[in-house]
mmCIF file of C-alpha atoms in Angstrom:
data_model
loop_
_atom_site.group_PDB
_atom_site.id
_atom_site.type_symbol
_atom_site.label_atom_id
_atom_site.label_comp_id
_atom_site.label_asym_id
_atom_site.label_seq_id
_atom_site.Cartn_x
_atom_site.Cartn_y
_atom_site.Cartn_z
ATOM 1 C CA THR T 171 37.900 -14.893 30.954
ATOM 2 C CA GLN T 172 35.022 -12.485 31.286
ATOM 3 C CA LEU T 173 32.782 -13.167 34.226
ATOM 4 C CA LEU T 174 29.731 -11.384 35.487
ATOM 5 C CA GLU T 175 28.986 -12.043 39.125
ATOM 6 C CA GLN T 176 25.563 -11.274 40.464
ATOM 7 C CA SER T 177 24.538 -10.847 44.076
ATOM 8 C CA PRO T 178 22.578 -11.861 45.913
ATOM 9 C CA GLN T 179 21.701 -15.185 44.297
ATOM 10 C CA PHE T 180 18.321 -15.286 46.008
ATOM 11 C CA LEU T 181 16.198 -12.568 47.578
ATOM 12 C CA SER T 182 12.809 -12.914 49.199
ATOM 13 C CA ILE T 183 11.204 -9.744 50.562
ATOM 14 C CA GLN T 184 7.806 -8.378 51.471
ATOM 15 C CA GLU T 185 5.696 -6.344 49.077
ATOM 16 C CA GLY T 186 6.426 -2.625 49.449
ATOM 17 C CA GLU T 187 10.085 -3.000 50.431
ATOM 18 C CA ASN T 188 13.016 -1.659 48.419
ATOM 19 C CA LEU T 189 15.883 -3.788 47.131
ATOM 20 C CA THR T 190 19.119 -3.572 45.180
ATOM 21 C CA VAL T 191 20.847 -6.306 43.192
ATOM 22 C CA TYR T 192 24.374 -6.096 41.893
ATOM 23 C CA CYS T 193 26.360 -7.173 38.862
ATOM 24 C CA ASN T 194 30.160 -7.041 39.088
ATOM 25 C CA SER T 195 33.098 -7.885 36.871
ATOM 26 C CA SER T 196 36.830 -7.321 36.639
ATOM 27 C CA SER T 197 36.413 -6.680 32.905
ATOM 28 C CA VAL T 198 35.285 -3.549 31.104
ATOM 29 C CA PHE T 199 32.114 -3.840 29.051
ATOM 30 C CA SER T 200 30.957 -1.608 26.228
ATOM 31 C CA SER T 201 27.434 -2.005 27.567
ATOM 32 C CA LEU T 202 25.576 -3.927 30.231
ATOM 33 C CA GLN T 203 22.056 -5.151 29.903
ATOM 34 C CA TRP T 204 19.459 -6.294 32.399
ATOM 35 C CA TYR T 205 16.956 -8.982 31.528
ATOM 36 C CA ARG T 206 14.038 -10.481 33.420
ATOM 37 C CA GLN T 207 13.093 -14.116 32.908
ATOM 38 C CA GLU T 208 9.977 -15.951 34.022
ATOM 39 C CA PRO T 209 9.679 -19.750 34.241
ATOM 40 C CA GLY T 210 9.380 -21.455 30.856
ATOM 41 C CA GLU T 211 10.203 -18.296 28.936
ATOM 42 C CA GLY T 212 13.265 -16.671 27.445
ATOM 43 C CA PRO T 213 14.842 -13.578 29.026
ATOM 44 C CA VAL T 214 13.247 -10.236 28.150
ATOM 45 C CA LEU T 215 15.409 -7.127 27.896
ATOM 46 C CA LEU T 216 14.627 -4.451 30.477
ATOM 47 C CA VAL T 217 17.341 -1.899 29.785
ATOM 48 C CA THR T 218 20.781 -1.342 28.263
ATOM 49 C CA VAL T 219 23.316 1.000 29.869
ATOM 50 C CA VAL T 220 26.175 2.223 27.721
ATOM 51 C CA THR T 221 27.897 5.220 29.308
ATOM 52 C CA GLY T 222 29.931 4.981 32.526
ATOM 53 C CA GLY T 223 27.923 6.518 35.376
ATOM 54 C CA GLU T 224 24.701 6.337 33.406
ATOM 55 C CA VAL T 225 21.428 6.044 35.314
ATOM 56 C CA LYS T 226 18.224 4.863 33.668
ATOM 57 C CA LYS T 227 14.768 4.607 35.200
ATOM 58 C CA LEU T 228 11.962 2.314 34.174
ATOM 59 C CA LYS T 229 8.964 3.063 36.399
ATOM 60 C CA ARG T 230 9.997 1.699 39.830
ATOM 61 C CA LEU T 231 13.266 0.229 38.524
ATOM 62 C CA THR T 232 16.502 2.241 38.521
ATOM 63 C CA PHE T 233 19.571 0.947 36.700
ATOM 64 C CA GLN T 234 23.088 2.315 37.105
ATOM 65 C CA PHE T 235 26.290 1.614 35.169
ATOM 66 C CA GLY T 236 29.516 2.011 37.127
ATOM 67 C CA ASP T 237 31.905 4.809 36.192
ATOM 68 C CA ALA T 238 34.542 2.287 35.055
ATOM 69 C CA ARG T 239 31.942 0.256 33.099
ATOM 70 C CA LYS T 240 32.725 -2.872 35.106
ATOM 71 C CA ASP T 241 29.624 -3.080 37.259
ATOM 72 C CA SER T 242 25.941 -2.254 37.413
ATOM 73 C CA SER T 243 23.092 -2.204 39.884
ATOM 74 C CA LEU T 244 19.342 -2.565 39.735
ATOM 75 C CA HIS T 245 17.240 -0.904 42.415
ATOM 76 C CA ILE T 246 13.543 -1.638 42.799
ATOM 77 C CA THR T 247 11.380 0.713 44.835
ATOM 78 C CA ALA T 248 8.223 -0.526 46.546
ATOM 79 C CA ALA T 249 8.505 -4.067 45.184
ATOM 80 C CA GLN T 250 5.334 -5.771 44.002
ATOM 81 C CA PRO T 251 4.530 -9.480 43.531
ATOM 82 C CA GLY T 252 4.644 -8.904 39.771
ATOM 83 C CA ASP T 253 8.371 -8.133 40.105
ATOM 84 C CA THR T 254 9.016 -11.777 40.995
ATOM 85 C CA GLY T 255 11.387 -13.448 38.551
ATOM 86 C CA LEU T 256 14.999 -14.135 37.598
ATOM 87 C CA TYR T 257 16.994 -10.964 36.949
ATOM 88 C CA LEU T 258 20.005 -11.420 34.684
ATOM 89 C CA CYS T 259 22.772 -9.016 33.841
ATOM 90 C CA ALA T 260 24.651 -9.456 30.577
ATOM 91 C CA GLY T 261 27.306 -7.675 28.572
ATOM 92 C CA GLY T 262 29.731 -7.648 25.674
ATOM 93 C CA ARG T 263 33.154 -6.082 25.163
ATOM 94 C CA ASN T 264 32.131 -4.333 21.948
ATOM 95 C CA ARG T 265 29.141 -4.108 19.673
ATOM 96 C CA ASP T 266 30.106 -7.187 17.658
ATOM 97 C CA ASP T 267 30.994 -9.318 20.669
ATOM 98 C CA LYS T 268 29.070 -12.213 22.106
ATOM 99 C CA ILE T 269 26.875 -11.426 25.072
ATOM 100 C CA ILE T 270 27.666 -13.288 28.286
ATOM 101 C CA PHE T 271 25.332 -13.605 31.245
ATOM 102 C CA GLY T 272 25.651 -13.719 34.982
ATOM 103 C CA LYS T 273 24.007 -16.499 36.964
ATOM 104 C CA GLY T 274 21.119 -14.260 37.927
ATOM 105 C CA THR T 275 19.314 -13.089 41.039
ATOM 106 C CA ARG T 276 16.124 -14.960 41.802
ATOM 107 C CA LEU T 277 13.705 -12.458 43.334
ATOM 108 C CA HIS T 278 10.529 -13.422 45.158
ATOM 109 C CA ILE T 279 8.164 -10.744 46.390
ATOM 110 C CA LEU T 280 5.770 -11.907 49.082
ATOM 111 C CA PRO T 281 2.271 -10.378 49.074
ATOM 112 C CA ASP Q 21 5.824 -8.965 13.432
ATOM 113 C CA ALA Q 22 6.782 -12.396 14.720
ATOM 114 C CA GLY Q 23 9.443 -12.532 17.361
ATOM 115 C CA VAL Q 24 12.003 -15.290 17.739
ATOM 116 C CA THR Q 25 10.419 -18.705 17.326
ATOM 117 C CA GLN Q 26 11.914 -22.002 18.435
ATOM 118 C CA SER Q 27 10.876 -25.584 17.871
ATOM 119 C CA PRO Q 28 10.163 -27.964 19.382
ATOM 120 C CA THR Q 29 9.170 -26.562 22.778
ATOM 121 C CA HIS Q 30 9.944 -29.802 24.607
ATOM 122 C CA LEU Q 31 11.977 -32.855 23.713
ATOM 123 C CA ILE Q 32 12.880 -36.086 25.486
ATOM 124 C CA LYS Q 33 15.873 -38.099 24.311
ATOM 125 C CA THR Q 34 18.020 -40.909 25.664
ATOM 126 C CA ARG Q 35 21.769 -40.945 26.178
ATOM 127 C CA GLY Q 36 23.763 -41.339 22.988
ATOM 128 C CA GLN Q 37 21.049 -40.010 20.709
ATOM 129 C CA GLN Q 38 21.306 -36.930 18.524
ATOM 130 C CA VAL Q 39 19.023 -33.897 18.551
ATOM 131 C CA THR Q 40 18.314 -30.938 16.256
ATOM 132 C CA LEU Q 41 16.741 -27.745 17.535
ATOM 133 C CA ARG Q 42 15.446 -24.986 15.277
ATOM 134 C CA CYS Q 43 15.214 -21.211 15.483
ATOM 135 C CA SER Q 44 13.710 -18.497 13.315
ATOM 136 C CA PRO Q 45 15.029 -15.028 14.170
ATOM 137 C CA LYS Q 46 13.019 -11.874 14.570
ATOM 138 C CA SER Q 47 12.284 -10.097 11.298
ATOM 139 C CA GLY Q 48 15.197 -7.862 10.286
ATOM 140 C CA HIS Q 49 17.755 -9.728 12.398
ATOM 141 C CA ASP Q 50 20.705 -11.448 10.763
ATOM 142 C CA THR Q 51 22.632 -12.815 13.747
ATOM 143 C CA VAL Q 52 21.617 -15.813 15.816
ATOM 144 C CA SER Q 53 23.154 -16.952 19.085
ATOM 145 C CA TRP Q 54 22.460 -20.133 20.999
ATOM 146 C CA TYR Q 55 22.568 -20.463 24.763
ATOM 147 C CA GLN Q 56 22.268 -23.368 27.178
ATOM 148 C CA GLN Q 57 20.547 -22.650 30.472
ATOM 149 C CA ALA Q 58 20.751 -25.293 33.169
ATOM 150 C CA LEU Q 59 18.221 -25.235 35.990
ATOM 151 C CA GLY Q 60 18.904 -22.349 38.352
ATOM 152 C CA GLN Q 61 21.711 -20.919 36.233
ATOM 153 C CA GLY Q 62 22.165 -18.080 33.792
ATOM 154 C CA PRO Q 63 22.355 -18.732 30.036
ATOM 155 C CA GLN Q 64 25.730 -20.034 28.837
ATOM 156 C CA PHE Q 65 26.876 -18.908 25.381
ATOM 157 C CA ILE Q 66 27.277 -21.814 22.920
ATOM 158 C CA PHE Q 67 27.959 -20.071 19.603
ATOM 159 C CA GLN Q 68 26.911 -17.282 17.296
ATOM 160 C CA TYR Q 69 26.137 -17.326 13.579
ATOM 161 C CA TYR Q 70 25.915 -14.689 10.943
ATOM 162 C CA GLU Q 71 26.437 -14.805 7.180
ATOM 163 C CA GLU Q 72 25.911 -18.569 7.517
ATOM 164 C CA GLU Q 73 29.145 -19.079 9.445
ATOM 165 C CA GLU Q 74 29.998 -19.727 13.071
ATOM 166 C CA ARG Q 75 31.660 -16.529 14.238
ATOM 167 C CA GLN Q 76 32.188 -17.007 17.958
ATOM 168 C CA ARG Q 77 32.081 -20.044 20.173
ATOM 169 C CA GLY Q 78 31.824 -20.594 23.889
ATOM 170 C CA ASN Q 79 33.350 -23.398 25.921
ATOM 171 C CA PHE Q 80 31.305 -26.276 24.501
ATOM 172 C CA PRO Q 81 32.604 -29.536 22.976
ATOM 173 C CA ASP Q 82 32.473 -30.380 19.296
ATOM 174 C CA ARG Q 83 29.360 -32.467 19.938
ATOM 175 C CA PHE Q 84 27.574 -29.141 19.712
ATOM 176 C CA SER Q 85 27.354 -27.857 16.154
ATOM 177 C CA GLY Q 86 25.139 -25.516 14.251
ATOM 178 C CA HIS Q 87 24.075 -24.117 10.963
ATOM 179 C CA GLN Q 88 22.603 -20.907 9.634
ATOM 180 C CA PHE Q 89 20.542 -20.819 6.459
ATOM 181 C CA PRO Q 90 20.277 -18.049 3.835
ATOM 182 C CA ASN Q 91 16.997 -16.895 5.412
ATOM 183 C CA TYR Q 92 18.924 -16.397 8.715
ATOM 184 C CA SER Q 93 17.167 -19.249 10.494
ATOM 185 C CA SER Q 94 19.415 -21.572 12.442
ATOM 186 C CA GLU Q 95 19.765 -25.084 13.805
ATOM 187 C CA LEU Q 96 21.595 -26.414 16.831
ATOM 188 C CA ASN Q 97 22.709 -30.040 16.679
ATOM 189 C CA VAL Q 98 23.920 -32.034 19.637
ATOM 190 C CA ASN Q 99 25.429 -35.491 19.088
ATOM 191 C CA ALA Q 100 26.032 -38.309 21.554
ATOM 192 C CA LEU Q 101 23.742 -36.801 24.156
ATOM 193 C CA LEU Q 102 24.769 -36.941 27.805
ATOM 194 C CA LEU Q 103 22.565 -36.640 30.870
ATOM 195 C CA GLY Q 104 24.259 -33.311 31.565
ATOM 196 C CA ASP Q 105 22.952 -31.898 28.294
ATOM 197 C CA SER Q 106 19.498 -31.653 29.852
ATOM 198 C CA ALA Q 107 18.709 -27.934 29.864
ATOM 199 C CA LEU Q 108 16.692 -25.137 28.328
ATOM 200 C CA TYR Q 109 18.204 -24.202 24.972
ATOM 201 C CA LEU Q 110 17.628 -20.598 24.049
ATOM 202 C CA CYS Q 111 17.988 -18.907 20.706
ATOM 203 C CA ALA Q 112 18.564 -15.160 20.575
ATOM 204 C CA SER Q 113 18.610 -12.900 17.550
ATOM 205 C CA ARG Q 114 19.871 -9.404 16.855
ATOM 206 C CA HIS Q 115 21.148 -7.258 14.065
ATOM 207 C CA ARG Q 116 24.851 -7.885 13.543
ATOM 208 C CA ALA Q 117 25.929 -4.320 14.356
ATOM 209 C CA ASN Q 118 23.957 -4.060 17.575
ATOM 210 C CA ASN Q 119 24.541 -6.476 20.426
ATOM 211 C CA GLU Q 120 22.779 -4.188 22.870
ATOM 212 C CA LYS Q 121 19.376 -5.714 22.248
ATOM 213 C CA LEU Q 122 19.022 -9.487 22.202
ATOM 214 C CA PHE Q 123 15.598 -10.942 21.549
ATOM 215 C CA PHE Q 124 15.038 -14.437 22.880
ATOM 216 C CA GLY Q 125 12.719 -17.219 21.942
ATOM 217 C CA SER Q 126 10.900 -19.211 24.621
ATOM 218 C CA GLY Q 127 13.424 -22.012 24.310
ATOM 219 C CA THR Q 128 13.446 -25.751 23.844
ATOM 220 C CA GLN Q 129 13.408 -27.786 27.041
ATOM 221 C CA LEU Q 130 15.583 -30.846 26.412
ATOM 222 C CA SER Q 131 15.500 -33.778 28.790
ATOM 223 C CA VAL Q 132 18.055 -36.556 28.356
ATOM 224 C CA LEU Q 133 17.179 -39.805 30.120
#
């Protein structure tokens, strides 16, 4: 059974601090995706990483795919209150496969 | 270009009743997946439809069924509702050959009393 485990489950930090959240699995994924979800809304795709070792940057967010394509991390620099939300990692074994999700990291940035 | 639309946005039912939720995919998308998201949890995969057939299914009982229409829109049906079925039901669409970009609707919040 594929599982994506995210850590930490909850994170509350002050504005301006840096943070990293993790997504780990014992399975290999063809790609991993990161989504952000706000209350009452569906998840919104932030980035997709496809190649082992790949690093992608989206403004203050840096995403990395592990060399073995089993894990990923999201690093936020100088967090802002607008970064508050539920961060979900997700992946599939191949391009036709279903996408499964981790349980998410609930991030709260204090002003 | 409309994104993924779901209806209704909220629904209240009682135990034992049946419910139908609806989803219209993003323009150009032919594959629809349904997810159940309990409070504080990540979305759980229910099933996926394309070419009007259920192609993959998660670990959900037969009370959960679906349908896809020729225009790619989809329905999720849940029979004999249980209290534990209370959740946010999300529809996601994509093109069949690309599972790297899922587009989600805002969901239907189902409460079972």
